[in-house]
XYZ file of C-alpha atoms in Angstrom:
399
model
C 0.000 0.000 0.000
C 2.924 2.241 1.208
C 4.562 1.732 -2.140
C 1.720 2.577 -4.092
C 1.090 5.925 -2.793
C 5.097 6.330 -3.181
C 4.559 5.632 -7.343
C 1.665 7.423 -7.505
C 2.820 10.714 -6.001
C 6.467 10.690 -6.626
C 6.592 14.192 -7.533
C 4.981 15.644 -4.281
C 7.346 13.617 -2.293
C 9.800 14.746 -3.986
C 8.617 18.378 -3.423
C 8.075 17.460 0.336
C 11.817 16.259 1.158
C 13.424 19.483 -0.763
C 11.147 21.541 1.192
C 12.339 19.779 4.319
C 16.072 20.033 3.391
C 15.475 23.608 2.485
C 14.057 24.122 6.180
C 16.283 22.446 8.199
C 19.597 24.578 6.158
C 17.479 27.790 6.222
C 14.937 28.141 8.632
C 12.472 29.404 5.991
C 9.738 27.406 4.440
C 10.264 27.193 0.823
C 7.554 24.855 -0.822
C 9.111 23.618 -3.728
C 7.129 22.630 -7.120
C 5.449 19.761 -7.682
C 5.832 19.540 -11.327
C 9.665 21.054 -11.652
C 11.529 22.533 -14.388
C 14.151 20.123 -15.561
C 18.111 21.067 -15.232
C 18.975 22.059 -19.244
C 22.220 19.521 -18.437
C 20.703 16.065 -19.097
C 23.231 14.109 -17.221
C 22.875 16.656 -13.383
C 24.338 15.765 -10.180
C 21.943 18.162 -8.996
C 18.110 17.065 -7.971
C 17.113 20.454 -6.802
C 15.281 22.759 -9.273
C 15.706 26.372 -9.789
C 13.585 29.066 -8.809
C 9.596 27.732 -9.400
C 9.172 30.327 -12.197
C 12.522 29.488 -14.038
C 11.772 32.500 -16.957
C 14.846 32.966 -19.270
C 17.714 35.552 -18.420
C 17.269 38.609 -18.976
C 19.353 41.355 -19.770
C 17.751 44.732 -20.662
C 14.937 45.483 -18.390
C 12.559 48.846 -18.476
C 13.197 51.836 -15.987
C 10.769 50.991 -12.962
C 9.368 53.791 -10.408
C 11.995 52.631 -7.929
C 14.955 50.911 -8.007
C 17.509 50.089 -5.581
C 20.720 49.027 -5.583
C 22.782 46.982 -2.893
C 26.106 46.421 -2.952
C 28.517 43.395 -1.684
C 27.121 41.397 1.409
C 29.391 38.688 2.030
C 28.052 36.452 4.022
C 26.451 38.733 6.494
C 23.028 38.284 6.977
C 22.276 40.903 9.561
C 24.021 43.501 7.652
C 21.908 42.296 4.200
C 18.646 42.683 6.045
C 19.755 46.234 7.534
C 20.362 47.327 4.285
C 17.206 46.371 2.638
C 15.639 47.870 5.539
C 17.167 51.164 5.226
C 14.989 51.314 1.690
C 12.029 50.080 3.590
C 11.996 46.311 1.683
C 11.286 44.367 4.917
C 9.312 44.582 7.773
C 10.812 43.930 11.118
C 9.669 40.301 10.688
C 11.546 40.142 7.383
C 8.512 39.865 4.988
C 8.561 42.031 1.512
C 7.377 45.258 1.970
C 8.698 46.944 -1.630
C 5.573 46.740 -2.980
C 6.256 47.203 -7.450
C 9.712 48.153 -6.168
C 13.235 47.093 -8.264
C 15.892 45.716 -6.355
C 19.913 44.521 -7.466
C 21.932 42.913 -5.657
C 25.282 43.198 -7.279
C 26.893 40.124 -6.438
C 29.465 38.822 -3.834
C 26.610 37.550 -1.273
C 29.925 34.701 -1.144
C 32.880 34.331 0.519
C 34.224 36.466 4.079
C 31.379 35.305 6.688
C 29.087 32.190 7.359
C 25.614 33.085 6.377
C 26.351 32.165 2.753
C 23.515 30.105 2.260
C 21.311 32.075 4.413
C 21.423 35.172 2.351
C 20.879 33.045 -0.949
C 17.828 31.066 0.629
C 16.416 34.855 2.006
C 16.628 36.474 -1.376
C 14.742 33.521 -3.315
C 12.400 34.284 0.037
C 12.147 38.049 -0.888
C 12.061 36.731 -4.745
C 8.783 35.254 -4.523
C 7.586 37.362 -1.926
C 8.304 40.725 -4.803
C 7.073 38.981 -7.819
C 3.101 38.830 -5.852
C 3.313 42.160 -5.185
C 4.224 43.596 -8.289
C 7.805 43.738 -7.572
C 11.316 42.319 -9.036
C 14.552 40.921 -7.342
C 17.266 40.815 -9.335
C 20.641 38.649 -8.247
C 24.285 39.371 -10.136
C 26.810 37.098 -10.423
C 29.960 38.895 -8.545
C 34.098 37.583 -9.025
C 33.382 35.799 -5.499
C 30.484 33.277 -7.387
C 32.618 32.785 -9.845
C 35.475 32.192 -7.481
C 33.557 29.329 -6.054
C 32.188 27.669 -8.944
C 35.500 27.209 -10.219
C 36.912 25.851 -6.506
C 38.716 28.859 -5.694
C 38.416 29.148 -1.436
C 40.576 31.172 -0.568
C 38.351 33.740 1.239
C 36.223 30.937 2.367
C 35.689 31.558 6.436
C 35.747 28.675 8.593
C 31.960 29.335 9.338
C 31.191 29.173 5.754
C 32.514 26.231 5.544
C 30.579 24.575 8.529
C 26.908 26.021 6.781
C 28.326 24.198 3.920
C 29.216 20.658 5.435
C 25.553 21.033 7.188
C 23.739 21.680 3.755
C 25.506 18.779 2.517
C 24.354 16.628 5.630
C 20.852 17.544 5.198
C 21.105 17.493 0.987
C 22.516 13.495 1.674
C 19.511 13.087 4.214
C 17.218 13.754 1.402
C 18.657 12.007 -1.054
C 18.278 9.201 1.386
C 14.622 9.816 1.427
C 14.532 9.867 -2.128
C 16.177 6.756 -2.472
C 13.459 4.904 -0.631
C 10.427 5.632 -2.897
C 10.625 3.326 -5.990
C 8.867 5.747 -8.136
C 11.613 8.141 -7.874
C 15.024 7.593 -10.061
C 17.803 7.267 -7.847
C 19.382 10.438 -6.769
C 22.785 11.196 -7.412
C 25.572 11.436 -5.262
C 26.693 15.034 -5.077
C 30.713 13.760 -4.093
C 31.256 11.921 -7.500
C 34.784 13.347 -8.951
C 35.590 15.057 -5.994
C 38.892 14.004 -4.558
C 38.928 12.676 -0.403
C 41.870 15.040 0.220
C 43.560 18.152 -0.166
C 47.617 19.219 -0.726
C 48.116 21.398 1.899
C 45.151 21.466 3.273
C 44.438 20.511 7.275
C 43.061 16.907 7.122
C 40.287 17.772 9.295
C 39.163 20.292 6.772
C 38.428 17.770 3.932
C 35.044 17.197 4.236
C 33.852 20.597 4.600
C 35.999 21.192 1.340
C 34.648 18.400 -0.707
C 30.735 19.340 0.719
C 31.458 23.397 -1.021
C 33.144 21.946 -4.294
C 29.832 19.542 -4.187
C 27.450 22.337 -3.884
C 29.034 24.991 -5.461
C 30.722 23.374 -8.546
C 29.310 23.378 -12.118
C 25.995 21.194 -12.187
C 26.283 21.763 -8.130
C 22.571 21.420 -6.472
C 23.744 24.926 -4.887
C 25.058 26.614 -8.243
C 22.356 25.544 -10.363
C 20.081 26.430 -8.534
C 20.624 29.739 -7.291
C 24.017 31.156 -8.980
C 22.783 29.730 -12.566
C 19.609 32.547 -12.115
C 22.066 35.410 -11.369
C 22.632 38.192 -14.278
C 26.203 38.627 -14.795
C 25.582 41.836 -16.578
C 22.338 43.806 -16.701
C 20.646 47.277 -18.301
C 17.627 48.974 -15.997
C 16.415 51.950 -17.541
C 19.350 53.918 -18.228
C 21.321 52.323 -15.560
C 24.049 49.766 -16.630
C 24.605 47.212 -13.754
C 27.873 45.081 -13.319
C 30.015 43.828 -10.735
C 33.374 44.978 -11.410
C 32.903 47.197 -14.939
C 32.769 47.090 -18.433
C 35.293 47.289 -21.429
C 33.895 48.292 -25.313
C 35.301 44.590 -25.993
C 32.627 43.445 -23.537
C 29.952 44.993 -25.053
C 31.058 44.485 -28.288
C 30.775 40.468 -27.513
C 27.369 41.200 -26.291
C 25.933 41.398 -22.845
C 23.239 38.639 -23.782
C 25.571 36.360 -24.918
C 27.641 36.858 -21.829
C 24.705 36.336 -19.197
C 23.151 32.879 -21.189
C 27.301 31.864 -21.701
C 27.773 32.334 -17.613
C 24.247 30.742 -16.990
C 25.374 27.355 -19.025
C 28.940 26.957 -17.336
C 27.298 27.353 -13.981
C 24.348 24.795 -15.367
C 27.450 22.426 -16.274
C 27.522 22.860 -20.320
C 30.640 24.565 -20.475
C 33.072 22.641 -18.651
C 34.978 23.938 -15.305
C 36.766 26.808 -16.306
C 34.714 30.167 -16.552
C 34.957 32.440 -19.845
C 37.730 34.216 -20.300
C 35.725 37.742 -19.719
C 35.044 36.407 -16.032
C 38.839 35.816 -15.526
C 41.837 38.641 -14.870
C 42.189 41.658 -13.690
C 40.540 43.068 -17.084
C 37.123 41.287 -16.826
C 33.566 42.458 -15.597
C 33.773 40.911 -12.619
C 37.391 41.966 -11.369
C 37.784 45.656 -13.462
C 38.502 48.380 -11.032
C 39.372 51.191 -13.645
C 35.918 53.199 -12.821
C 35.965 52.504 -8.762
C 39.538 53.888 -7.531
C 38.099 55.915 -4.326
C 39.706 58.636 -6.113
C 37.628 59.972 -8.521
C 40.594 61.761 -10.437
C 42.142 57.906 -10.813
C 39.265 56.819 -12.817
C 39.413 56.124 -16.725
C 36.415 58.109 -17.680
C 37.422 58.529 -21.338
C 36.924 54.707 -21.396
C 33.984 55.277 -19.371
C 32.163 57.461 -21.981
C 32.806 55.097 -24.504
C 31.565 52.137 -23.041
C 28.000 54.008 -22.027
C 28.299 55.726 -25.567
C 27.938 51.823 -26.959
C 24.640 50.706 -25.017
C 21.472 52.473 -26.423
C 20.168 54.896 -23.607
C 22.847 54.406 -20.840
C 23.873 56.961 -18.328
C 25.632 55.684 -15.977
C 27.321 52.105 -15.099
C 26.810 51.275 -11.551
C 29.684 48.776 -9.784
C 30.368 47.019 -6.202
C 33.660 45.275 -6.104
C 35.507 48.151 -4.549
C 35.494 48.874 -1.421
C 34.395 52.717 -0.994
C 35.253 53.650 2.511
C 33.808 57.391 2.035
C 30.285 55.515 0.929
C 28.239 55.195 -1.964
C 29.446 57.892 -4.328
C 30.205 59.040 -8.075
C 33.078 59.405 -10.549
C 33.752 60.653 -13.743
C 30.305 63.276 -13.622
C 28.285 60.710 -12.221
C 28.534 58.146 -14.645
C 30.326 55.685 -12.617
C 28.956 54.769 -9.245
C 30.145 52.566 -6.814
C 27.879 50.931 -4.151
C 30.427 48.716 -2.199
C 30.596 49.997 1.084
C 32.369 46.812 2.478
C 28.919 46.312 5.260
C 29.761 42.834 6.464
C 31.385 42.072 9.446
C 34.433 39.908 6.957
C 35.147 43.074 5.246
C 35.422 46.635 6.992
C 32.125 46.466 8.691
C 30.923 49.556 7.132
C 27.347 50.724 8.012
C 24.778 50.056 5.263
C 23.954 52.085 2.688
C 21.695 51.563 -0.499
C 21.496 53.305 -3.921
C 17.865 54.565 -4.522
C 16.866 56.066 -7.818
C 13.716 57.305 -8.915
C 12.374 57.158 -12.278
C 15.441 57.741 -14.735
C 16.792 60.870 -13.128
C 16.772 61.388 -9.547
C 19.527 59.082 -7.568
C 19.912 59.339 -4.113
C 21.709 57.342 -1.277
C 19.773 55.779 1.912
C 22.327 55.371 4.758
C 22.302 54.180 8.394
C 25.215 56.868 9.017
C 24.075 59.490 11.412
C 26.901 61.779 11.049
C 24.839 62.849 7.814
C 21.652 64.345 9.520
C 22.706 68.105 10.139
C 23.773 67.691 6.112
C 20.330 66.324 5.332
C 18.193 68.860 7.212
C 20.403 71.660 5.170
C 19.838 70.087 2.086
C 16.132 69.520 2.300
C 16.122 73.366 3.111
C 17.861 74.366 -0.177
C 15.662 71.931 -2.224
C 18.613 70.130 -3.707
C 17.648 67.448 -6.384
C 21.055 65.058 -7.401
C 21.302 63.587 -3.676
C 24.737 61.623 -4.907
C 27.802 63.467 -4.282
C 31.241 62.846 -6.516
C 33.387 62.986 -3.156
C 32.176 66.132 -2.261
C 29.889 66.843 1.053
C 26.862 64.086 1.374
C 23.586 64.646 0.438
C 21.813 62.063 1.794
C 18.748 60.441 2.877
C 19.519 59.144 6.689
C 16.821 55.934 7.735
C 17.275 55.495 11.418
């Protein structure tokens, strides 16, 4: 009898144990589809499905009423929920309160601290909280995913390993699960290919090693499923987003191309090396030629160019580079840089998002109270550009 119902809802079980896993890593309840989209790589190590609504990448999307912009998190959830905060996204008990809002993340949510997961389950959270409301999410690809795909821990904190090597307990649990309904094909193991140790590497450190290379790897249940729906590149209005910066030979390739080219290697169709545009110091996720914190260091000639190449842009907007001053502006505006290093793994800078309104008038939200005396001033003199090119701040201060 047992067996039957097993054949005849193998689907829904399967649904119920990835909702289970998802709980026990994350907390948050996370019902997963019953009838799932299928992995585009035919012969997956990973049984867990993207988001429910799996739509295809897109690159160019029209200016919304609001958009925000948040910079590097790095595996600080307290600081990532701050931030969206500050823009009034959340509600004290963490449920979407953006209404029709736009929001971009611009990468490295890996790497420096151990809520790593966390912050990846919480955005799909937000994701599907957004979309009923009216509202969009948007998740970029940042040189620390692409870091990890490729095995690359060397910013890895010992806590992010430890969420790691529980995922992978609970993801093996599962699979267990799986394993005992007959209408279900056999799951596959996650740890096939991946070596049992490590050249200089601490013995008792192999396991949490091989469960990140297992999740995180090309075809990885954790890559596929969250990394492979990140934009690596992306156009909002007249707002070009990307996390390090863009070269004319980058646009010339195409910024579609790149995005579906990223999304396959993660998905496990390109092999295990990333593109050569994700690799050296040149490429969009590692450029810093637009985000020295001085603005007079910054290759704005280049700049111009690139914006002068992509229809409508103003302005390319970056993380990647620490900006201890805060958000701010280069080259007239046209570059700004949102990494204000927030977590606790990087300079623990207070948070601070990019708001702009309709196509013209950008502003920055920040938690900094040394800003208020400026703000009262400048809502007296009805000043409009609130974003400063390292001169005094005109800002918008959230308590």
């Amino acid at each position: 009898m047992e067996e039957e119902i097993c054949r005849d809802l193998p689907l829904v079980l399967s649904s119920f144990v990835d909702t289970f896993v998802d709980f026990s890593v994350s907390g948050l309840f996370l019902p997963q589809s019953s009838n799932p989209h299928p992995n585009p790589n035919p012969n997956s190590s990973s049984d867990t499905d993207p988001l429910p609504s799996s739509p295809q990448l897109a690159t160019r999307y029209p200016a919304p009423d609001r958009l925000i912009a948040v910079g590097d998190l790095h595996g600080d959830l307290q600081k990532s929920k701050e931030a969206l905060r500050l823009a009034a996204l959340i509600d004290p008990s963490d449920r979407w309160t953006g209404g029709a809002a736009t929001v971009v993340q611009i990468g490295d949510v890996l790497d420096r601290g151990g809520d790593e997961l966390k912050i990846l389950y919480f955005l799909e959270k937000l994701k599907r909280e957004a979309e009923k409301s009216g509202g969009t999410i948007i998740t970029m690809n940042g040189n620390h995913e692409i870091m990890n795909v490729e095995g690359d821990f060397r910013f890895v904190t010992q806590a992010g390993l430890d969420e790691f090597r529980v995922w992978a307990d609970w993801f093996c649990i599962g699979n267990a699960m799986k394993s005992l309904c007959d209408g279900l094909e056999k799951p596959k193991d996650p740890f096939v290919g991946i070596p049992l140790k490590f050249l200089g590497v601490k013995e008792e450190l192999y396991h949490s090693i091989r469960c990140r290379i297992a999740a995180l790897r090309p075809d990885g249940p954790i890559s596929v499923r969250f990394l492979s729906q990140n934009q690596t590149v992306l156009v909002v209005g007249d707002s070009v987003f990307v996390h390090g910066g863009l070269l004319p030979k980058h646009v010339f390739y195409g910024l579609e191309r790149i995005n579906e080219e990223v999304r396959d290697w993660i998905n496990g169709l390109k092999g295990r090396f990333s593109p050569g545009y994700l690799r050296g110091r040149h490429s969009v996720v590692w450029l810093r030629k637009f985000s020295h914190e001085l603005a007079q260091n910054c290759d704005c000639s280049t700049l111009e160019h690139v914006l002068a190449t992509i229809p409508g842009a103003k302005r390319m907007i970056m993380g990647h580079t620490i900006q201890e001053t805060g958000i701010n502006g280069a080259c007239g505006n046209r570059a700004i840089r949102i990494d204000v290093g927030m977590s606790k793994g990087c300079i623990n800078g207070l948070p601070e998002v990019l708001e702009i309104i309709g196509n013209s008038e950008l502003r920055v939200l920040t938690s900094n109270p040394s800003y208020r005396d400026r703000l009262e001033a400048d809502r007296k003199g009805g000043l409009g550009l609130l974003l400063p090119e390292h001169g005094p701040r005109q800002v918008e201060v959230k308590a």
